[in-house]
Coordinates of N, CA and C in Angstrom, one line a residue:
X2 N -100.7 -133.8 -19.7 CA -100.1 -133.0 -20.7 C -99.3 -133.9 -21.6
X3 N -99.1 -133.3 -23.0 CA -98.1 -134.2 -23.9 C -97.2 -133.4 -24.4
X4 N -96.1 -133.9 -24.9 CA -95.6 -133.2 -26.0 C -94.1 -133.4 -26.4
X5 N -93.3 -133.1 -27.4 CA -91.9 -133.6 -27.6 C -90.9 -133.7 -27.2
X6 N -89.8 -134.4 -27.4 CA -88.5 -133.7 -26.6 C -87.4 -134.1 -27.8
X7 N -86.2 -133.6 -27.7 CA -85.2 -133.8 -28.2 C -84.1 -134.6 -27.2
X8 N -83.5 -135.8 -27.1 CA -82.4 -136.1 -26.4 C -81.2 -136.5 -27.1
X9 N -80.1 -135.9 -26.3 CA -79.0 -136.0 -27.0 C -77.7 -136.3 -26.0
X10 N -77.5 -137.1 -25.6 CA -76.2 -137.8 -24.4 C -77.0 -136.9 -23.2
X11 N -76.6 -136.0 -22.8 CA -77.0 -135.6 -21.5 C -78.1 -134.2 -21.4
X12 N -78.2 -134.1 -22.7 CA -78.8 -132.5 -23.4 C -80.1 -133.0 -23.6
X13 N -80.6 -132.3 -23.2 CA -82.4 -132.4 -23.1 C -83.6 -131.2 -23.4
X14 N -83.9 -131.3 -24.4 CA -85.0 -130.2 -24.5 C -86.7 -130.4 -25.2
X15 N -87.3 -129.8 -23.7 CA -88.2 -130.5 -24.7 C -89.3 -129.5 -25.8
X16 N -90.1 -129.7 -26.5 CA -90.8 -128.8 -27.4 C -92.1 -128.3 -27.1
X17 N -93.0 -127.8 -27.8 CA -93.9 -127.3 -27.5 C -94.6 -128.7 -26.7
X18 N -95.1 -127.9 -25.2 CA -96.1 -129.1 -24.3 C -97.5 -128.2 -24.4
X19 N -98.4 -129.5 -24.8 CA -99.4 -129.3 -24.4 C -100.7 -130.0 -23.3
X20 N -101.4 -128.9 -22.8 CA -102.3 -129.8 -21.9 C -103.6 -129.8 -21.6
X21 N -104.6 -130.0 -20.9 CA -105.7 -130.5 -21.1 C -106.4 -128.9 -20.6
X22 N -107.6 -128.5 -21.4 CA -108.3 -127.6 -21.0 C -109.4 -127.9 -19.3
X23 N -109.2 -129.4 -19.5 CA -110.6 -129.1 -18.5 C -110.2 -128.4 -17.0
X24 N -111.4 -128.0 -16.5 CA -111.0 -126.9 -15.5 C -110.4 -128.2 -14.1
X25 N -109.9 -127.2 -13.4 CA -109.1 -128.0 -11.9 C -109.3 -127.3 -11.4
X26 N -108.7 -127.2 -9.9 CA -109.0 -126.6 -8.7 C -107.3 -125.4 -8.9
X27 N -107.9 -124.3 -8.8 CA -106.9 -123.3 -8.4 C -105.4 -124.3 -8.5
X28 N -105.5 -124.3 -7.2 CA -103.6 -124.6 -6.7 C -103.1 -125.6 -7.8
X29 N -104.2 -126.4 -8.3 CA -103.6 -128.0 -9.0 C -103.0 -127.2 -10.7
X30 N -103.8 -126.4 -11.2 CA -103.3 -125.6 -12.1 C -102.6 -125.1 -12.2
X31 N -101.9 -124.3 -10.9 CA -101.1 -123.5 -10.5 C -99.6 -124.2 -10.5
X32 N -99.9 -125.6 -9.9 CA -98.6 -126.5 -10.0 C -98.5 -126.9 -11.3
X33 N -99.4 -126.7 -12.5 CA -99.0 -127.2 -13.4 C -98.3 -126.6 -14.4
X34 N -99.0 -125.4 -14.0 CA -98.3 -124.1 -14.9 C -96.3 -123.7 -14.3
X35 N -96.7 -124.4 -13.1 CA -94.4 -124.4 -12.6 C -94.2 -125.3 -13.7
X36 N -94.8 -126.4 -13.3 CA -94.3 -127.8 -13.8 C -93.5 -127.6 -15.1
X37 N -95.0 -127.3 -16.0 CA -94.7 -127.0 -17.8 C -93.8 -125.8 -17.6
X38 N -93.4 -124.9 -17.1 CA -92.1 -123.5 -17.3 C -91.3 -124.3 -17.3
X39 N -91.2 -125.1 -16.2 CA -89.9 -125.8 -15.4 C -89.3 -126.5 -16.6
X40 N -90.2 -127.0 -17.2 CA -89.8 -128.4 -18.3 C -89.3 -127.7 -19.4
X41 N -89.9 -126.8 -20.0 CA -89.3 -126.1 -20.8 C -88.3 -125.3 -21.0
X42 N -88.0 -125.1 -19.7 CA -86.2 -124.6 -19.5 C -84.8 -125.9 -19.7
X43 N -86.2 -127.0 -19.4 CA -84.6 -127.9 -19.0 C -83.4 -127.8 -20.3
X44 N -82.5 -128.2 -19.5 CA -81.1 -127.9 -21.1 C -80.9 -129.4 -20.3
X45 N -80.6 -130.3 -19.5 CA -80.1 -131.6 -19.5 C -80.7 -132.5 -18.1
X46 N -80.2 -133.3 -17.9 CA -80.8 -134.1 -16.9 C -79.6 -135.5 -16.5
X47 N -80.0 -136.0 -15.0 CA -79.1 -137.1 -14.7 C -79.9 -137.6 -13.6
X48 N -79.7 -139.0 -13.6 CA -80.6 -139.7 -12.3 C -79.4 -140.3 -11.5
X49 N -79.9 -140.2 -10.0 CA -79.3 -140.7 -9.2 C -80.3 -141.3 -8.0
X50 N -79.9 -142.8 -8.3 CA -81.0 -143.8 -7.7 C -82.0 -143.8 -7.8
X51 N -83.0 -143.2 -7.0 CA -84.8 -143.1 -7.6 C -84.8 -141.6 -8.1
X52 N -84.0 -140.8 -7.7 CA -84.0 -139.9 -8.5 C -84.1 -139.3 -10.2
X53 N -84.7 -138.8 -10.2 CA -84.4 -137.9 -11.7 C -84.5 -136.3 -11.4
X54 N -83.5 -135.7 -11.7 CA -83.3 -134.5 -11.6 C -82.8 -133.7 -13.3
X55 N -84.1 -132.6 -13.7 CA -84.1 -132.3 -14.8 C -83.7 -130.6 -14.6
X56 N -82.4 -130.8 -15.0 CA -81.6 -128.7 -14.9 C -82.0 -127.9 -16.0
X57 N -82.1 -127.5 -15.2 CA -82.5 -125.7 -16.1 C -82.1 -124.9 -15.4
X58 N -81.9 -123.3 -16.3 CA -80.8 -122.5 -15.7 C -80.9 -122.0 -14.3
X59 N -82.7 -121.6 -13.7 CA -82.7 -121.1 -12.2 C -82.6 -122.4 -11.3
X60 N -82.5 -123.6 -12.0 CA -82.4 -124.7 -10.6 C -82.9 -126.3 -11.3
X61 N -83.3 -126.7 -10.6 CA -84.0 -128.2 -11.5 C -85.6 -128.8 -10.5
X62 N -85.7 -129.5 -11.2 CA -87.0 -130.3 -11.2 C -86.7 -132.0 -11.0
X63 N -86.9 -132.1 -9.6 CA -86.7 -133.0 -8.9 C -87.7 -134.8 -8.8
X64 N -87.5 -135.5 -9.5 CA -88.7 -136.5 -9.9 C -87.9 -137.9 -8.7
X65 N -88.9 -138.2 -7.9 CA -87.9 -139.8 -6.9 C -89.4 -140.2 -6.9
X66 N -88.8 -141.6 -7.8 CA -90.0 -142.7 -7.8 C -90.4 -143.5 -5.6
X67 N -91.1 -143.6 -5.6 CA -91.6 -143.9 -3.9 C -92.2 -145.4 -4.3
X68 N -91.8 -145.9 -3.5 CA -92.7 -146.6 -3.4 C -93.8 -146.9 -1.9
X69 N -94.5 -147.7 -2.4 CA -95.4 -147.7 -0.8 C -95.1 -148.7 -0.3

């Protein structure tokens, strides 16, 4: 998926996202469709260590880089 954001000190929003029509498997769509609500709520964001945690009003969207 792609699409814009606005950042401003800690304020984050992003704009219309767009994403790919080709078909997937049920569930993988299903996570994608949280994913893109989720992102579109956010109002700000802050990392803490491998963390990235992106807030929006019912909760946030949790990103920790792994490594192997």
């Amino acid at each position: 998926f792609s699409g814009s954001y606005t950042l401003e000190g800690q304020s984050l929003a992003f704009g219309k996202l767009l994403h790919t029509m080709k078909a997937c498997e049920e569930t993988v769509a299903g996570q994608e469709a949280i994913i893109l609500t989720g992102l579109q709520k956010v109002e700000s964001w802050e990392i803490d260590g491998n963390q990235l945690r992106l807030h929006y009003p019912d909760g946030f969207l949790m990103y920790v880089v792994a490594t192997e």
